[in-house]
Amino acid sequence: MLEGPLLGKVFLFALPLMATNLLQMLYNAADMIIAGMSGVEGAIGSIGTCGAMINLILNIFSGFAIGTNVVVARNIGRGDEAATGRAVHTSLVMAAIFGAACAAIGLLISRPILILLGDQGHVLELATLYTRIYFCGAPFLAISNYMIAILRAKGDTRTPLFILTGTGLLNVVMNLIFVLVLKRSVDGVAYATVIANAANVILLGVVLMRDSGWCRLVLKRLRLDRTAMKEILRDGLPAGVQGALFSLSNMLIQSTIIGINNTVCPGGSSVIDGNAAATNLEGFVYTATNSVYQASVTFTSQHHGAKKYRRVGTVMRCCYFVTAMVAITAAAIILLLRRPLVGLYIQSGDPVSIETAYTRFYVMVIPYFLLAFMEVGSGILRGLGKSTLSTLISLIGSCVLRLVWIYCIFPLHPTLTMVYLSYPVSWGLTAATHFIVSMLVRRGYMQRYPEPVTPEELA
């Protein structure tokens, strides 16, 4: 990562990661589609209403996986083998602790939170059942996320792709068995997810134990190293807080959408179902662009560790270009195929559900490149060691603005379109701020650590 042209390397790093993320989204989509095949009313909507609440709890702890990525990549860039090993083993112990805490919290608060969001009747019962089973597998999910972060930090994005492909297929097969053979509904889908996450931990653990490099996992070395833990917390805590507060703002918006649903179709779930289907499809665009965010974190972290700040400018240009191409292409595909794609979820042909899904697409998917720019700008700042600053910008630019929008602007015209508009407006403002601040931070590092001009730059 530290030498030679970067555009091709950024693309090759992001491509397997993109494939991995898209496969995970495909399997998540299969969860929702197969749950809908159970014939249970509100199955799709109940899973959709869980998303923001599940992410609220998971992001508090999974954000530290970003800290693992940053710290391991930075130590590799510095050439510090001992520190890399300590960070690897410390992060996995932290993952186990955080995963257990996440499971306990999720089991305790899932139903009260769903009630606060406005879930009622059968939707509430299905959503509660799904979340409680899902959170039982939180330790597996946390450990696998940290293991993947370790592999990505050293530049290996292919191994997670292969493993998640296999376990994702296992997830789909288990979904079909639970739903179509054993006649389960959302609970069957949740059980299949837990089994797949457990398989991820086993396979990724075997890979890390067989690794011949600095990131090799040795079970007897699993312990909390104070220095490594401090670094991971320093870089990961802001990411966790940011993710949690993002989810909190999304929960507020989800609650608003549930309120609209209860007004438009009392006793039904048409608006919730349509929003859930669109959100799931929109996730394909997000995960595609998020791969470039991961690349920006890893490439910037290694260059920050090596104090090659002039090349960070090249990293920025490459990441912004690649993420723009990815966002525009993915959004175009989703919009062109919106009718058959939405039809996979809304098999009843309910016009309210379909119209809700289309509204979300038109307002949010078309300007999705703004979110892609926001993510890359955040990744650059995190890679430069300014995780707290990145979080502060994101919180003010996105979360606070969305809250103001819902409480002050939405009441003036209380429609779904006004709810959805809060997203692209916040993306654009936050993206511009991230870009400006990252340029200033990079310039400060260049002044502090001047580098000699290379012959290639002179040419």
XYZ file of N, CA and C in Angstrom, residues 216-431:
648
model
N -0.996 -13.649 13.362
C -1.346 -15.026 13.714
C -1.992 -15.071 15.099
N -3.064 -15.860 15.209
C -3.765 -16.036 16.477
C -3.179 -17.223 17.236
N -2.694 -16.969 18.447
C -2.197 -18.012 19.349
C -3.074 -17.964 20.597
N -3.852 -19.007 20.845
C -4.865 -18.979 21.897
C -4.285 -18.628 23.267
N -3.097 -19.123 23.569
C -2.532 -18.860 24.891
C -2.067 -17.418 25.060
N -2.023 -16.651 23.950
C -1.645 -15.236 24.038
C -2.859 -14.324 24.159
N -4.056 -14.897 24.239
C -5.271 -14.096 24.357
C -5.337 -13.455 25.747
N -5.113 -12.177 25.781
C -5.188 -11.425 27.034
C -5.342 -9.940 26.696
N -5.749 -9.169 27.682
C -5.910 -7.727 27.483
C -4.584 -7.027 27.767
N -3.998 -6.435 26.730
C -2.804 -5.612 26.890
C -3.260 -4.164 27.060
N -2.817 -3.536 28.134
C -3.321 -2.209 28.476
C -3.067 -1.188 27.368
N -1.855 -1.190 26.813
C -1.521 -0.203 25.778
C -2.352 -0.418 24.529
N -2.436 -1.694 24.086
C -3.213 -1.999 22.886
C -4.688 -1.669 23.093
N -5.209 -2.008 24.260
C -6.627 -1.744 24.538
C -6.899 -0.250 24.532
N -5.974 0.532 25.095
C -6.137 1.986 25.106
C -6.217 2.557 23.695
N -5.318 2.051 22.825
C -5.303 2.536 21.442
C -6.580 2.146 20.710
N -7.032 0.914 20.910
C -8.246 0.455 20.237
C -9.453 1.247 20.726
N -9.516 1.481 22.044
C -10.611 2.268 22.593
C -10.571 3.707 22.086
N -9.368 4.258 22.000
C -9.231 5.649 21.556
C -9.749 5.829 20.137
N -9.414 4.870 19.249
C -9.832 4.985 17.855
C -11.210 4.366 17.610
N -11.600 3.402 18.450
C -12.867 2.720 18.221
C -14.051 3.322 18.936
N -13.823 3.910 20.116
C -14.941 4.464 20.885
C -15.709 5.534 20.114
N -15.018 6.492 19.480
C -15.780 7.482 18.703
C -16.607 6.839 17.594
N -16.039 5.805 16.935
C -16.787 5.127 15.875
C -18.015 4.435 16.451
N -17.856 3.812 17.629
C -18.988 3.154 18.265
C -20.065 4.144 18.673
N -19.647 5.260 19.263
C -20.602 6.298 19.667
C -21.313 6.863 18.443
N -20.540 7.107 17.377
C -21.138 7.645 16.155
C -22.175 6.685 15.607
N -21.811 5.393 15.511
C -22.753 4.415 14.987
C -24.001 4.312 15.836
N -23.818 4.351 17.165
C -24.964 4.244 18.066
C -25.889 5.452 17.928
N -25.311 6.644 17.849
C -26.139 7.840 17.751
C -26.779 7.963 16.371
N -26.082 7.489 15.345
C -26.712 7.403 14.024
C -27.959 6.528 14.115
N -27.796 5.376 14.786
C -28.923 4.454 14.929
C -30.038 5.086 15.747
N -29.660 5.907 16.738
C -30.666 6.584 17.557
C -31.487 7.543 16.700
N -30.804 8.295 15.838
C -31.539 9.209 14.959
C -32.394 8.418 13.965
N -31.871 7.275 13.499
C -32.649 6.432 12.593
C -33.859 5.828 13.303
N -33.708 5.543 14.603
C -34.847 5.037 15.376
C -35.947 6.090 15.467
N -35.539 7.340 15.633
C -36.531 8.418 15.666
C -37.276 8.489 14.334
N -36.520 8.376 13.241
C -37.146 8.414 11.925
C -38.027 7.184 11.721
N -37.541 6.004 12.189
C -38.340 4.790 12.095
C -39.647 4.951 12.871
N -39.562 5.568 14.042
C -40.759 5.800 14.843
C -41.743 6.705 14.100
N -41.212 7.716 13.407
C -42.064 8.610 12.622
C -42.759 7.851 11.508
N -42.015 6.947 10.848
C -42.587 6.148 9.761
C -43.665 5.204 10.301
N -43.409 4.600 11.472
C -44.418 3.725 12.085
C -45.671 4.533 12.415
N -45.481 5.787 12.881
C -46.625 6.653 13.160
C -47.438 6.927 11.911
N -46.750 7.175 10.784
C -47.452 7.394 9.518
C -48.205 6.128 9.122
N -47.562 4.963 9.310
C -48.210 3.683 8.993
C -49.482 3.504 9.818
N -49.401 3.789 11.117
C -50.563 3.593 11.993
C -51.704 4.543 11.647
N -51.367 5.674 10.995
C -52.400 6.617 10.564
C -53.005 6.201 9.226
N -52.128 5.810 8.283
C -52.576 5.465 6.928
C -53.313 4.132 6.897
N -52.758 3.138 7.605
C -53.370 1.802 7.583
C -53.413 1.231 9.001
N -54.298 1.749 9.841
C -54.373 1.266 11.229
C -54.650 -0.236 11.282
N -53.856 -0.922 12.094
C -54.004 -2.364 12.197
C -53.247 -3.133 11.135
N -52.714 -2.434 10.134
C -51.952 -3.067 9.063
C -50.495 -2.681 9.121
N -49.736 -3.077 8.096
C -48.297 -2.793 8.087
C -47.793 -2.432 6.700
N -48.647 -1.857 5.857
C -48.274 -1.596 4.462
C -47.100 -0.633 4.330
N -47.146 0.493 5.056
C -46.065 1.475 4.979
C -44.778 0.888 5.567
N -44.905 0.179 6.691
C -43.738 -0.444 7.316
C -43.108 -1.465 6.380
N -43.940 -2.275 5.727
C -43.424 -3.301 4.812
C -42.698 -2.672 3.629
N -43.304 -1.625 3.041
C -42.677 -0.971 1.897
C -41.366 -0.309 2.265
N -41.343 0.353 3.431
C -40.116 0.995 3.897
C -39.036 -0.045 4.179
N -39.425 -1.182 4.779
C -38.458 -2.239 5.084
C -37.857 -2.816 3.806
N -38.699 -3.042 2.792
C -38.199 -3.582 1.522
C -37.222 -2.613 0.863
N -37.581 -1.322 0.816
C -36.709 -0.318 0.200
C -35.416 -0.161 0.972
N -35.510 -0.177 2.304
C -34.312 -0.055 3.135
C -33.361 -1.204 2.894
N -33.911 -2.413 2.780
C -33.066 -3.580 2.542
C -32.374 -3.496 1.189
N -33.087 -3.077 0.160
C -32.491 -2.932 -1.170
C -31.475 -1.787 -1.193
N -31.806 -0.702 -0.524
C -30.887 0.427 -0.416
C -29.581 0.011 0.260
N -29.683 -0.987 1.146
C -28.489 -1.493 1.823
C -27.445 -2.033 0.869
N -27.862 -2.511 -0.301
C -26.899 -2.994 -1.286
C -26.011 -1.850 -1.767
N -26.602 -0.673 -1.970
C -25.817 0.493 -2.394
C -24.877 0.913 -1.269
N -25.408 0.925 -0.043
C -24.583 1.337 1.090
C -23.380 0.412 1.281
N -23.613 -0.896 1.250
C -22.510 -1.818 1.498
C -21.469 -1.773 0.386
N -21.913 -1.477 -0.835
C -20.950 -1.333 -1.930
C -20.033 -0.147 -1.688
N -20.620 0.988 -1.276
C -19.798 2.178 -1.024
C -19.006 2.048 0.272
N -19.549 1.296 1.254
C -18.856 1.138 2.523
C -17.524 0.415 2.352
N -17.397 -0.401 1.310
C -16.122 -1.079 1.056
C -15.022 -0.071 0.763
N -15.372 1.032 0.111
C -14.379 2.072 -0.166
C -14.057 2.835 1.116
N -15.030 3.000 1.985
C -14.771 3.581 3.308
C -13.744 2.740 4.064
N -13.922 1.409 4.050
C -12.975 0.523 4.722
C -11.583 0.666 4.102
N -11.539 0.783 2.780
C -10.257 0.973 2.101
C -9.609 2.282 2.526
N -10.412 3.337 2.642
C -9.852 4.637 3.027
C -9.260 4.583 4.430
N -9.914 3.869 5.348
C -9.385 3.727 6.704
C -8.051 2.988 6.688
N -8.008 1.848 5.995
C -6.804 1.011 5.999
C -5.638 1.695 5.293
N -5.869 2.241 4.097
C -4.782 2.876 3.340
C -4.261 4.103 4.079
N -5.170 4.921 4.615
C -4.737 6.123 5.325
C -3.986 5.760 6.603
N -4.459 4.729 7.315
C -3.802 4.321 8.563
C -2.369 3.871 8.313
N -2.168 3.068 7.265
C -0.807 2.608 6.977
C 0.090 3.779 6.585
N -0.425 4.721 5.805
C 0.390 5.879 5.417
C 0.640 6.802 6.612
N -0.342 6.886 7.502
C -0.152 7.678 8.718
C 0.937 7.049 9.581
N 0.921 5.723 9.693
C 1.959 5.035 10.464
C 3.341 5.233 9.867
N 3.409 5.291 8.518
C 4.688 5.479 7.831
C 5.035 6.958 7.643
N 4.155 7.861 8.086
C 4.334 9.321 7.954
C 4.512 9.751 6.497
N 3.757 9.127 5.607
C 3.778 9.497 4.186
C 2.519 10.308 3.887
N 2.535 11.557 4.287
C 1.324 12.360 4.237
C 1.052 12.949 2.858
N 2.092 13.106 2.032
C 1.835 13.583 0.678
C 1.013 12.552 -0.089
N 1.326 11.260 0.120
C 0.584 10.207 -0.566
C -0.840 10.060 -0.023
N -1.120 10.593 1.167
C -2.490 10.566 1.674
C -3.405 11.347 0.732
N -2.880 12.413 0.115
C -3.660 13.162 -0.872
C -4.062 12.279 -2.042
N -3.142 11.415 -2.478
C -3.459 10.485 -3.560
C -4.485 9.460 -3.095
N -4.351 9.000 -1.859
C -5.348 8.082 -1.291
C -6.732 8.725 -1.334
N -6.818 9.983 -0.942
C -8.101 10.689 -0.932
C -8.688 10.769 -2.331
N -7.880 11.194 -3.302
C -8.401 11.321 -4.668
C -8.906 9.987 -5.195
N -8.137 8.936 -4.950
C -8.522 7.610 -5.443
C -9.811 7.133 -4.778
N -9.913 7.307 -3.466
C -11.090 6.817 -2.746
C -12.345 7.587 -3.132
N -12.239 8.906 -3.274
C -13.410 9.688 -3.686
C -13.856 9.300 -5.090
N -12.894 9.090 -5.987
C -13.248 8.710 -7.355
C -13.919 7.344 -7.395
N -13.324 6.369 -6.723
C -13.869 5.009 -6.744
C -15.249 4.968 -6.097
N -15.418 5.637 -4.958
C -16.715 5.580 -4.271
C -17.804 6.280 -5.075
N -17.453 7.338 -5.810
C -18.439 8.005 -6.665
C -18.914 7.066 -7.769
N -17.968 6.387 -8.419
C -18.325 5.448 -9.488
C -19.195 4.310 -8.952
N -18.833 3.805 -7.787
C -19.581 2.694 -7.192
C -21.001 3.149 -6.834
N -21.120 4.317 -6.189
C -22.433 4.796 -5.749
C -23.354 5.058 -6.934
N -22.832 5.701 -7.963
C -23.660 6.029 -9.132
C -24.104 4.766 -9.851
N -23.181 3.821 -10.021
C -23.515 2.576 -10.718
C -24.533 1.755 -9.935
N -24.297 1.586 -8.633
C -25.202 0.780 -7.807
C -26.588 1.412 -7.730
N -26.650 2.734 -7.588
C -27.945 3.415 -7.524
C -28.709 3.258 -8.836
N -28.002 3.357 -9.954
C -28.652 3.206 -11.262
C -29.246 1.808 -11.427
N -28.517 0.794 -10.980
C -29.014 -0.580 -11.079
C -30.276 -0.774 -10.249
N -30.233 -0.268 -9.005
C -31.399 -0.410 -8.123
C -32.618 0.292 -8.719
N -32.434 1.495 -9.264
C -33.558 2.241 -9.806
C -34.116 1.604 -11.073
N -33.243 1.104 -11.931
C -33.699 0.478 -13.172
C -34.477 -0.813 -12.904
N -34.076 -1.540 -11.871
C -34.703 -2.837 -11.579
C -35.668 -2.761 -10.404
N -36.141 -1.555 -10.087
C -36.925 -1.392 -8.866
C -38.211 -2.219 -8.867
N -38.874 -2.348 -10.016
C -40.140 -3.079 -10.034
C -39.970 -4.558 -9.685
N -39.114 -5.303 -10.398
C -38.958 -6.721 -10.021
C -38.326 -6.907 -8.652
N -37.429 -5.995 -8.251
C -36.778 -6.135 -6.943
C -37.778 -5.948 -5.810
N -38.588 -4.909 -5.900
C -39.594 -4.692 -4.857
C -40.614 -5.832 -4.859
N -40.886 -6.378 -6.046
C -41.824 -7.485 -6.144
C -41.380 -8.734 -5.404
N -40.071 -8.887 -5.227
C -39.575 -10.036 -4.466
C -40.007 -9.959 -3.003
N -40.107 -8.746 -2.488
C -40.467 -8.545 -1.083
C -41.983 -8.421 -0.914
N -42.579 -7.565 -1.736
C -44.020 -7.287 -1.620
C -44.755 -8.228 -2.578
N -44.818 -9.488 -2.207
C -45.399 -10.494 -3.098
C -46.914 -10.354 -3.218
N -47.530 -9.643 -2.296
C -48.982 -9.445 -2.347
C -49.381 -8.378 -3.363
N -48.413 -7.567 -3.815
C -48.727 -6.486 -4.745
C -49.430 -5.311 -4.108
N -49.337 -5.184 -2.783
C -50.001 -4.098 -2.048
C -49.532 -2.741 -2.586
N -50.442 -1.930 -3.149
C -50.031 -0.654 -3.771
C -49.416 0.341 -2.785
N -49.886 0.368 -1.541
C -49.323 1.300 -0.552
C -47.872 0.934 -0.238
N -47.604 -0.349 -0.075
C -46.240 -0.810 0.198
C -45.315 -0.487 -0.966
N -45.785 -0.738 -2.170
C -44.959 -0.499 -3.359
C -44.689 1.001 -3.520
N -45.701 1.825 -3.334
C -45.520 3.276 -3.461
C -44.558 3.807 -2.399
N -44.627 3.254 -1.194
C -43.699 3.658 -0.129
C -42.265 3.337 -0.522
N -42.043 2.139 -1.057
C -40.700 1.738 -1.472
C -40.171 2.655 -2.574
N -41.006 2.960 -3.560
C -40.571 3.817 -4.666
C -40.238 5.230 -4.170
N -41.030 5.738 -3.247
C -40.769 7.081 -2.712
C -39.401 7.149 -2.059
N -39.069 6.124 -1.267
C -37.756 6.095 -0.617
C -36.637 6.038 -1.659
N -36.829 5.247 -2.711
C -35.811 5.161 -3.761
C -35.561 6.526 -4.399
N -36.632 7.207 -4.803
C -36.483 8.455 -5.550
C -35.786 9.534 -4.715
N -36.108 9.575 -3.426
C -35.577 10.643 -2.578
C -34.170 10.331 -2.090
N -33.860 9.049 -1.810
C -32.615 8.713 -1.119
C -31.566 8.021 -1.986
N -31.980 7.209 -2.939
C -30.993 6.439 -3.704
C -30.327 7.295 -4.773
N -31.066 8.179 -5.401
C -30.474 9.015 -6.458
C -29.289 9.840 -5.943
N -29.383 10.512 -4.773
C -28.227 11.287 -4.282
C -27.299 10.478 -3.373
N -27.239 9.163 -3.545
C -26.485 8.334 -2.605
C -24.986 8.597 -2.639
N -24.496 9.209 -3.736
C -23.071 9.530 -3.800
C -22.673 10.483 -2.675
N -23.631 11.271 -2.168
C -23.327 12.174 -1.053
C -22.987 11.387 0.205
N -23.718 10.298 0.461
C -23.386 9.438 1.592
C -22.035 8.790 1.385
N -21.744 8.376 0.140
C -20.451 7.758 -0.156
C -19.309 8.723 0.154
N -19.450 9.988 -0.236
C -18.422 10.987 0.066
C -18.296 11.207 1.573
N -19.439 11.218 2.279
C -19.409 11.406 3.725
C -18.634 10.273 4.395
N -18.857 9.036 3.941
C -18.195 7.880 4.529
C -16.688 7.921 4.286
N -16.279 8.233 3.060
C -14.853 8.283 2.737
C -14.163 9.388 3.533
N -14.790 10.551 3.626
C -14.206 11.634 4.417
C -14.021 11.240 5.867
N -15.008 10.528 6.415
C -14.899 10.039 7.785
C -13.759 9.036 7.911
N -13.625 8.134 6.927
C -12.558 7.133 6.954
C -11.170 7.751 6.888
N -11.016 8.793 6.082
C -9.724 9.482 5.970
C -9.335 10.080 7.328
N -10.283 10.747 7.972
C -9.993 11.347 9.276
C -9.660 10.284 10.323
N -10.368 9.174 10.308
C -10.064 8.096 11.257
C -8.671 7.537 11.006
N -8.341 7.359 9.733
C -7.013 6.852 9.390
C -5.904 7.797 9.809
N -6.198 9.076 9.840
C -5.216 10.076 10.261
C -5.173 10.231 11.783
N -5.895 9.373 12.491
C -5.864 9.414 13.947
C -6.805 10.428 14.562
N -7.759 10.935 13.779
C -8.693 11.948 14.265
C -10.102 11.364 14.355
N -10.197 10.226 15.019
C -11.479 9.532 15.103
C -12.527 10.352 15.854
N -12.119 10.987 16.944
C -13.068 11.792 17.728
C -13.592 12.973 16.924
N -12.690 13.623 16.184
C -13.090 14.755 15.347
C -14.066 14.299 14.263
N -13.779 13.149 13.652
C -14.676 12.594 12.631
C -16.058 12.343 13.211
N -16.093 11.770 14.406
C -17.368 11.480 15.056
C -18.133 12.761 15.360
N -17.435 13.772 15.867
C -18.084 15.043 16.213
C -18.731 15.671 14.983
N -18.009 15.674 13.880
C -18.549 16.245 12.639
C -19.785 15.468 12.194
N -19.682 14.129 12.245
C -20.800 13.295 11.803
C -22.025 13.494 12.687
N -21.799 13.613 13.971
C -22.926 13.759 14.892
C -23.658 15.080 14.684
N -22.872 16.147 14.519
C -23.499 17.455 14.315
C -24.151 17.520 12.937
N -23.408 17.054 11.927
C -23.890 17.180 10.553
C -25.031 16.247 10.210
N -25.072 15.089 10.847
C -26.111 14.121 10.500
C -27.160 13.981 11.591
N -26.730 13.526 12.769
C -27.709 13.226 13.818
C -28.474 14.466 14.274
N -27.742 15.510 14.646
C -28.403 16.715 15.168
C -29.308 17.328 14.100
N -28.791 17.400 12.866
C -29.583 17.987 11.793
C -30.862 17.185 11.542
N -30.753 15.849 11.605
C -31.953 15.027 11.385
C -32.977 15.235 12.495
N -32.493 15.375 13.725
C -33.419 15.633 14.828
C -34.132 16.965 14.638
N -33.377 17.986 14.249
C -33.977 19.301 13.994
C -34.996 19.201 12.866
N -34.630 18.438 11.840
C -35.519 18.281 10.685
C -36.845 17.646 11.107
N -36.781 16.532 11.867
C -37.990 15.804 12.252
C -38.879 16.634 13.170
N -38.262 17.403 14.083
C -39.048 18.157 15.053
C -39.499 19.524 14.542
N -38.737 20.111 13.599
C -39.038 21.482 13.172
C -39.566 21.589 11.738
N -39.025 20.781 10.829
C -39.394 20.916 9.420
C -40.472 19.920 9.019
N -40.349 18.679 9.463
C -41.333 17.654 9.118
C -42.762 18.038 9.504
N -43.005 18.624 10.697
C -44.394 18.977 11.053
C -45.048 19.954 10.074
N -44.247 20.737 9.330
C -44.816 21.681 8.369
C -45.451 20.965 7.188
N -44.939 19.768 6.876
C -45.472 18.981 5.748
C -45.248 17.510 6.082
N -46.078 16.926 6.946
C -45.822 15.580 7.487
C -46.097 14.454 6.499
N -45.162 14.252 5.579
C -45.273 13.178 4.595
C -44.012 12.327 4.624
N -44.081 11.168 3.988
C -42.903 10.306 3.900
C -41.764 10.987 3.163
N -42.094 11.740 2.124
C -41.054 12.423 1.356
C -40.246 13.356 2.253
N -40.921 14.092 3.142
C -40.216 14.999 4.038
C -39.355 14.233 5.041
N -39.801 13.066 5.465
C -38.981 12.233 6.350
C -37.701 11.827 5.633
N -37.846 11.338 4.422
C -36.697 10.826 3.685
C -35.721 11.927 3.269
N -36.212 13.138 3.048
C -35.332 14.242 2.635
C -34.291 14.591 3.697
N -34.558 14.239 4.944
C -33.595 14.557 6.002
C -32.255 13.875 5.763
N -32.253 12.743 5.046
C -31.010 12.015 4.817
C -30.077 12.695 3.810
N -30.494 12.946 2.557
C -29.541 13.556 1.605
C -29.059 14.938 2.021
N -29.918 15.704 2.700
C -29.485 17.030 3.167
C -28.345 16.887 4.177
N -28.497 15.976 5.124
C -27.454 15.786 6.140
C -26.199 15.172 5.533
N -26.354 14.271 4.555
C -25.183 13.668 3.910
C -24.324 14.735 3.242
N -24.963 15.619 2.485
C -24.210 16.627 1.745
C -23.440 17.569 2.649
N -24.082 18.071 3.696
C -23.406 18.992 4.607
C -22.253 18.317 5.344
N -22.469 17.086 5.781
C -21.423 16.374 6.524
C -20.262 16.013 5.615
N -20.553 15.599 4.381
C -19.491 15.248 3.436
C -18.577 16.436 3.156
